[in-house]
CSV table of C-alpha atoms and ligand atoms in Angstrom, one decimal:
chain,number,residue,atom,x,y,z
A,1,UNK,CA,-15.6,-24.6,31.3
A,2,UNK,CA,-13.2,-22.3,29.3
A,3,UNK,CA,-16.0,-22.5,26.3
A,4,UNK,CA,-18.0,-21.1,28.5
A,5,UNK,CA,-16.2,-17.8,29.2
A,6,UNK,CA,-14.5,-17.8,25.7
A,7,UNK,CA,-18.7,-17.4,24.4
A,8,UNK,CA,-18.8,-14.7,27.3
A,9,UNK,CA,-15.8,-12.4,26.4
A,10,UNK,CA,-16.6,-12.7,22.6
A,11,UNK,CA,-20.4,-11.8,23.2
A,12,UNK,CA,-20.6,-8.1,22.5
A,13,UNK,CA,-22.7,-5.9,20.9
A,14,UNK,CA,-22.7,-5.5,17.5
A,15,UNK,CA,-24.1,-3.2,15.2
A,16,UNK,CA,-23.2,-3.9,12.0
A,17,UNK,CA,-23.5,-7.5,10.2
A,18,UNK,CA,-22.8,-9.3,7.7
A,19,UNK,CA,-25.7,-10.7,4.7
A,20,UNK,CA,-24.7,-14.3,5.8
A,21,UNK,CA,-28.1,-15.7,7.0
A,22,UNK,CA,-28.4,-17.7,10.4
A,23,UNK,CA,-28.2,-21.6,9.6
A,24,UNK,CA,-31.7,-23.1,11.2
A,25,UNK,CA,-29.8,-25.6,13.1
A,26,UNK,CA,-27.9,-23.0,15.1
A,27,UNK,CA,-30.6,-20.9,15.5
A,28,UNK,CA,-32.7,-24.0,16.7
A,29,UNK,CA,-29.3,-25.0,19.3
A,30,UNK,CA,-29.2,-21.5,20.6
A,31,UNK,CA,-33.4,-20.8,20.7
A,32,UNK,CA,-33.4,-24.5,22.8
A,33,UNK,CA,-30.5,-23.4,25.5
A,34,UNK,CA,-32.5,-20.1,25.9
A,35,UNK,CA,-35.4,-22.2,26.7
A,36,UNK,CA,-33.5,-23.8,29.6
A,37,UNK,CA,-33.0,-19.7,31.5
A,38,UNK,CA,-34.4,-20.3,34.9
A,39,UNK,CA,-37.6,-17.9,35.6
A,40,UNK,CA,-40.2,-17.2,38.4
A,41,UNK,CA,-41.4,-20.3,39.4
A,42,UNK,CA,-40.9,-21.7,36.3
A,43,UNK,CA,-43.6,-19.9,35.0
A,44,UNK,CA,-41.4,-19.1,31.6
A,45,UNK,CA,-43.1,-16.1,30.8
A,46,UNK,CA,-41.1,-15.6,27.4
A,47,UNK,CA,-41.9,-15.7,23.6
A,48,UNK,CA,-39.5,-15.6,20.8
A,49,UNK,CA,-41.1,-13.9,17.8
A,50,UNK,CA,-38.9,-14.4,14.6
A,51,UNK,CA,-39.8,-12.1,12.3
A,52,UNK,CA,-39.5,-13.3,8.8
A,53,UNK,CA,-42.0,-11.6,6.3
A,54,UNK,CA,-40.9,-9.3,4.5
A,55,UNK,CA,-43.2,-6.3,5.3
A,56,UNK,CA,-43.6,-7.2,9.3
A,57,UNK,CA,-39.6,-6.8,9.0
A,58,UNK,CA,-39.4,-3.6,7.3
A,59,UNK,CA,-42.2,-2.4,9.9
A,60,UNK,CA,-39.8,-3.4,12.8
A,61,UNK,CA,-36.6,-1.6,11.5
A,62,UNK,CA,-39.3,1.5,11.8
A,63,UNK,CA,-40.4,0.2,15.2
A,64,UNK,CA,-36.4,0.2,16.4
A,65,UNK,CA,-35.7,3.5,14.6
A,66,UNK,CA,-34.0,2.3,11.5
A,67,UNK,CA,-30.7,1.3,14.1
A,68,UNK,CA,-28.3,-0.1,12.1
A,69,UNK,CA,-28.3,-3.7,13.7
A,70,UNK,CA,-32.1,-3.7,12.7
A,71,UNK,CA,-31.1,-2.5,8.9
A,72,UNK,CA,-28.3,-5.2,8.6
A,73,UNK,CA,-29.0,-8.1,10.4
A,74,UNK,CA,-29.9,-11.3,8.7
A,75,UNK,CA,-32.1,-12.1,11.2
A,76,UNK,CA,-34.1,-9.7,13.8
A,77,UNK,CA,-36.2,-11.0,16.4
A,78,UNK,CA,-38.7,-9.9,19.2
A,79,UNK,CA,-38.6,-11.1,23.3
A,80,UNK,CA,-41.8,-10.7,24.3
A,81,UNK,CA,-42.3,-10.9,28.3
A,82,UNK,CA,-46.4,-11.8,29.3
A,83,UNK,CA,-47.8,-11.3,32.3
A,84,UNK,CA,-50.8,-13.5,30.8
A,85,UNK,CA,-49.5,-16.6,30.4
A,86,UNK,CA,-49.4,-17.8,33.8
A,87,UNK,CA,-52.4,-19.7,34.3
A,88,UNK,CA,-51.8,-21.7,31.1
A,89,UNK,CA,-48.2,-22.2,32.1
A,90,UNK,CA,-49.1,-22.7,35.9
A,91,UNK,CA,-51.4,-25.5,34.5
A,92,UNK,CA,-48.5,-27.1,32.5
A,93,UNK,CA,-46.1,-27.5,35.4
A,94,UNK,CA,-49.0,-29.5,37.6
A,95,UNK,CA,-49.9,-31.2,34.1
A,96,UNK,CA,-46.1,-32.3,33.8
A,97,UNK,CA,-45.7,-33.5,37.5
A,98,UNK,CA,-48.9,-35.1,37.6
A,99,UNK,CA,-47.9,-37.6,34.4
A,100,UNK,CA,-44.5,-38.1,36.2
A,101,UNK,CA,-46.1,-39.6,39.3
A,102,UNK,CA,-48.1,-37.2,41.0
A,103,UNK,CA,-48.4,-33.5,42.3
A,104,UNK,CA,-46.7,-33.2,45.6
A,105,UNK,CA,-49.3,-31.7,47.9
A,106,UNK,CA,-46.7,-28.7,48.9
A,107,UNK,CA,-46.1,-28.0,45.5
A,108,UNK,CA,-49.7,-28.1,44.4
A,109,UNK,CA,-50.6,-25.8,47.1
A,110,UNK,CA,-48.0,-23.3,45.9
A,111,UNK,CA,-49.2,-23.3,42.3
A,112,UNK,CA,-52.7,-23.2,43.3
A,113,UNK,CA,-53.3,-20.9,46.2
A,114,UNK,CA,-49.6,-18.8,46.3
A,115,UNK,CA,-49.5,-18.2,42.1
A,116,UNK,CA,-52.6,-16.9,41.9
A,117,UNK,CA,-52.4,-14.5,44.9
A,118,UNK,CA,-49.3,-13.4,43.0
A,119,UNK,CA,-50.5,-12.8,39.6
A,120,UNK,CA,-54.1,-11.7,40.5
A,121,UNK,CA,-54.7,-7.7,40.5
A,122,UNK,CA,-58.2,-7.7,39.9
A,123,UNK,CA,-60.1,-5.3,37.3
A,124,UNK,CA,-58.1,-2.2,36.4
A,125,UNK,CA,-55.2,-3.2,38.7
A,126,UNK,CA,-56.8,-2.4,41.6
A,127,UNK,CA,-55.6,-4.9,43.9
A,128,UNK,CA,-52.0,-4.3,43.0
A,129,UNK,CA,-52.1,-1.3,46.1
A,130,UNK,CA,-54.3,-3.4,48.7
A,131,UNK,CA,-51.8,-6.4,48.1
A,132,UNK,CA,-48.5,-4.3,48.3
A,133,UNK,CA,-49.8,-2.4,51.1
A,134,UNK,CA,-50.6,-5.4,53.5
A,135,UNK,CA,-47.4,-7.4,52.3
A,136,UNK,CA,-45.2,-4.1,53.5
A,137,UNK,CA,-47.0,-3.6,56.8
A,138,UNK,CA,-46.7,-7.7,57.2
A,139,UNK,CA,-43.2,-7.1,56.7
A,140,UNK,CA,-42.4,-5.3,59.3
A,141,UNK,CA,-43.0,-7.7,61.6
A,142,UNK,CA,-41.6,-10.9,59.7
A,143,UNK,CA,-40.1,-11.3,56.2
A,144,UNK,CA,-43.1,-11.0,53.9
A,145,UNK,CA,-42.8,-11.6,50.1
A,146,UNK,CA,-44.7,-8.9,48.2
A,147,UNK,CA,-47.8,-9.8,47.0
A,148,UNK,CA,-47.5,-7.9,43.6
A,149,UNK,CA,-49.2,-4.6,41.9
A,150,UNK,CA,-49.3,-4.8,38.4
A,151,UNK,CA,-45.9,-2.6,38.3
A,152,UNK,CA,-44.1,-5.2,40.2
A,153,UNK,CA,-45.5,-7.7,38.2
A,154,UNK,CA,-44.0,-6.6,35.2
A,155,UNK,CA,-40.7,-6.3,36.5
A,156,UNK,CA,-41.2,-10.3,37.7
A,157,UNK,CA,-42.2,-11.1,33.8
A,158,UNK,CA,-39.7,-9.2,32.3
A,159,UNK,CA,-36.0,-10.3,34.6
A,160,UNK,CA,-37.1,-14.0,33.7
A,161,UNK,CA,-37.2,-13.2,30.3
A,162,UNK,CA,-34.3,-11.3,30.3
A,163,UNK,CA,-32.6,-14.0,31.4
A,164,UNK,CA,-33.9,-16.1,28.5
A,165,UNK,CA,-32.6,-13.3,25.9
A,166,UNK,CA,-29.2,-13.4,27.8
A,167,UNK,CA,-28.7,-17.2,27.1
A,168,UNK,CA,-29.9,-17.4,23.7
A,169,UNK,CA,-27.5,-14.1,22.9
A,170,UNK,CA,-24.3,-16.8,24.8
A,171,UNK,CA,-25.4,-19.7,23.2
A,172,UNK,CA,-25.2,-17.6,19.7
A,173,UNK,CA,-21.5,-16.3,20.5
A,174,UNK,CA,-20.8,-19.9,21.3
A,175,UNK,CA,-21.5,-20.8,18.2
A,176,UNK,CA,-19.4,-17.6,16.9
A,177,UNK,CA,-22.3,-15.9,15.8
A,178,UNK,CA,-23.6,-12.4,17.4
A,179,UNK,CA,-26.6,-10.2,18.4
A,180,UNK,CA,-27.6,-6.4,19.3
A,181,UNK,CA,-30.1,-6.7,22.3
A,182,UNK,CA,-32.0,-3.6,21.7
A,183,UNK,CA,-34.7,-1.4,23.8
A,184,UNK,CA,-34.6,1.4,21.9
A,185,UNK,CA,-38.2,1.2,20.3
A,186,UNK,CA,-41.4,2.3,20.2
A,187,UNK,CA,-43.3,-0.1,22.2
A,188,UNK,CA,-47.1,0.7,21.0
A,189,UNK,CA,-46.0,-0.1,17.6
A,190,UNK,CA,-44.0,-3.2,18.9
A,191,UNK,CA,-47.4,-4.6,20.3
A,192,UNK,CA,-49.5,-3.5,17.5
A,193,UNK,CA,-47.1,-5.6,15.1
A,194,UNK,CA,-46.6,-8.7,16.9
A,195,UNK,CA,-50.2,-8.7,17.7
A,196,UNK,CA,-50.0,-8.6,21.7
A,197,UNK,CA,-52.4,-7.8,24.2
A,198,UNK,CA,-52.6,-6.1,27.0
A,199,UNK,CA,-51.3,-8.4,29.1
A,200,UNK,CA,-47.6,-8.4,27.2
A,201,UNK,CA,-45.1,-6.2,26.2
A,202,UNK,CA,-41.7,-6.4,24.1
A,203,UNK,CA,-38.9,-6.9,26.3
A,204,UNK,CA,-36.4,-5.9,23.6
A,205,UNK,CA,-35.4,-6.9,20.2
A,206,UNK,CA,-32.8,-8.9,19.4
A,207,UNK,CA,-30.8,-8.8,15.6
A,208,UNK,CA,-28.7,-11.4,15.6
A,209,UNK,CA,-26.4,-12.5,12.5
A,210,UNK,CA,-22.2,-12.2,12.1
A,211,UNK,CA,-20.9,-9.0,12.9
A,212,UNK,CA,-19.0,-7.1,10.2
A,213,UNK,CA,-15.6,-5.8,10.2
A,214,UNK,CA,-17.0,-2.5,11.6
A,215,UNK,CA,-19.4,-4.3,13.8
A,216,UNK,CA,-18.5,-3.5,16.7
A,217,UNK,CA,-18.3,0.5,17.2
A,218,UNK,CA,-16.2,0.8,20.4
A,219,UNK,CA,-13.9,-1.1,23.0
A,220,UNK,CA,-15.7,-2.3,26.2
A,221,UNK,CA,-15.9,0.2,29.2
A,222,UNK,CA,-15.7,-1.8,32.3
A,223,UNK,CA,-16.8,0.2,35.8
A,224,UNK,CA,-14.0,-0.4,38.6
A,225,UNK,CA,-14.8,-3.9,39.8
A,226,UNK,CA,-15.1,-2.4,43.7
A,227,UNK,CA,-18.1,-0.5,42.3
A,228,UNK,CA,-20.0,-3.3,41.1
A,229,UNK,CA,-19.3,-6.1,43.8
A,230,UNK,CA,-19.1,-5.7,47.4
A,231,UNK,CA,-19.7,-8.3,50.4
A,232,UNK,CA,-21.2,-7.1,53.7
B,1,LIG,C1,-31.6,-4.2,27.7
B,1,LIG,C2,-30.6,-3.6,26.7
B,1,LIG,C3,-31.0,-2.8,25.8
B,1,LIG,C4,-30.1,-2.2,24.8
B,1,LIG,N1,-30.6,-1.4,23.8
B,1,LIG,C5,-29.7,-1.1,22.9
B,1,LIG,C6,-30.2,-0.4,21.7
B,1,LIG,O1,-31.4,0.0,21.6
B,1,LIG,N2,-29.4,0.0,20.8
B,1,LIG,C7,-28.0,-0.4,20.8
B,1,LIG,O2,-27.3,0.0,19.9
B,1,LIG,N3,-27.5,-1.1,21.9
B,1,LIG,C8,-28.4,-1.4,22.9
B,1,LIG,N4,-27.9,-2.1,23.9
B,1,LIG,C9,-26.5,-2.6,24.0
B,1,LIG,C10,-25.7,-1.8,25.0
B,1,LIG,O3,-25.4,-0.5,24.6
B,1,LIG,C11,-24.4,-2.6,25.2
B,1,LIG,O4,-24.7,-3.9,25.8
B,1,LIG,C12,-23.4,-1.9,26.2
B,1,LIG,O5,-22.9,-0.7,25.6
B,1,LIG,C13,-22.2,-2.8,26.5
B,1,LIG,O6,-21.5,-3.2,25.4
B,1,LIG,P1,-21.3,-4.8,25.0
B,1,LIG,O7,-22.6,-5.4,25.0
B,1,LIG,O8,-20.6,-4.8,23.7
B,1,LIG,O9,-20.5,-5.3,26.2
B,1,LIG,C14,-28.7,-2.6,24.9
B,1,LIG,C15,-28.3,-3.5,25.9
B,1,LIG,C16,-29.3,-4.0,26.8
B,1,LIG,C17,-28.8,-5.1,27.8
């Protein structure tokens, strides 16, 4: 329990590392607990892109704006969030229950008939209004999940794999390495480099390494606790 919030209150952001690459076997420990985030439905929309020739790196420090935890990390790496994965992934989940004994009937049905509905917007997006629409006048007469637009959609894809950046960026300070979560970046270039489509988008870059003795720029700045919690 106390390794757990020791790894917390040493993660911070650094942006300035040392050479020192990242041993595979840590990287491989920290990549596996990432794995383990919980997501929508279980759908794991992440990828972890580790980018390790030479030219697609120098093209990323571009892509992040030549920040300095790009420039000097030994390692720099890409979360990718994809909102076209789900079917294959959808199919994966059944596939696993069915070799474990069998889909349960409730369950098949929801990764069937509900996913879909979910996930589905139709040519151009243009069931993402038609579905938001009826799921908000539904709503107002019984709580109604929304049945997404593309918009919401992404913001599904990309909180899981937020989550999934967040654990692999603990599981590094837990093994007393660190990272730089980073959004600043030019996202058209981002896809164009890591060869995405469409359907997926970076959901930041991470450089991850050991921070430097300059590594990290500036005590924390906590907002008043009352603020940020409150019960009702
Ligand atoms: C989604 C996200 C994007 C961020 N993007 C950048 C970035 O592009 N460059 C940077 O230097 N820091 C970036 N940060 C780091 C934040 O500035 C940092 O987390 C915040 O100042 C709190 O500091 P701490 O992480 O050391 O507690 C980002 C953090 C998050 C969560």
């Amino acid at each position: 329990m106390g390794e757990f919030f020791e790894a917390v209150e040493r993660r911070r952001t650094v942006r300035e590392f040392l050479p020192d690459p990242v041993p595979e076997e840590v990287l491989r420990r920290c990549l596996e607990a990432a794995l383990l985030a919980p997501s929508s439905s279980n759908l794991q929309p992440w990828e972890f892109v580790l980018i390790q020739n030479p030219a697609a790196r120098k093209e990323a420090e571009r892509i992040c704006l030549e920040q300095k935890p790009a420039q000097t990390a030994p390692l720099l790496l890409a979360v990718v969030a994809h909102l076209d994965t789900w079917r294959r992934n959808r199919d994966e989940v059944l596939r696993a229950h069915e070799s474990r004994g069998g889909v349960r009937p409730s369950l098949g049905k929801y990764y069937r008939t509900l996913i879909p509905l979910v996930y589905r917007t139709g040519p151009f997006g243009i069931l993402g209004p038609v579905k938001t629409g009826i799921s908000r006048v539904l709503s107002l007469f019984r709580p109604t999940p929304t049945f997404h637009g593309r918009a919401d959609l992404r913001v599904l894809v990309h909180k899981s794999t937020a989550l999934a950046a967040q654990t692999f960026m603990l599981a590094l300070s837990a093994e007393g390495f660190d990272s730089c979560p980073m959004e600043g970046f030019d996202p058209w270039r981002a896809r164009r480099l890591l060869g995405l489509g469409r359907g997926a988008e970076v959901c930041m870059f991470l450089a991850v390494g050991r921070r430097s003795g300059k590594g990290v720029w500036w005590d924390r700045v906590l907002m008043p606790e009352d603020w940020m919690v409150r019960t009702i």
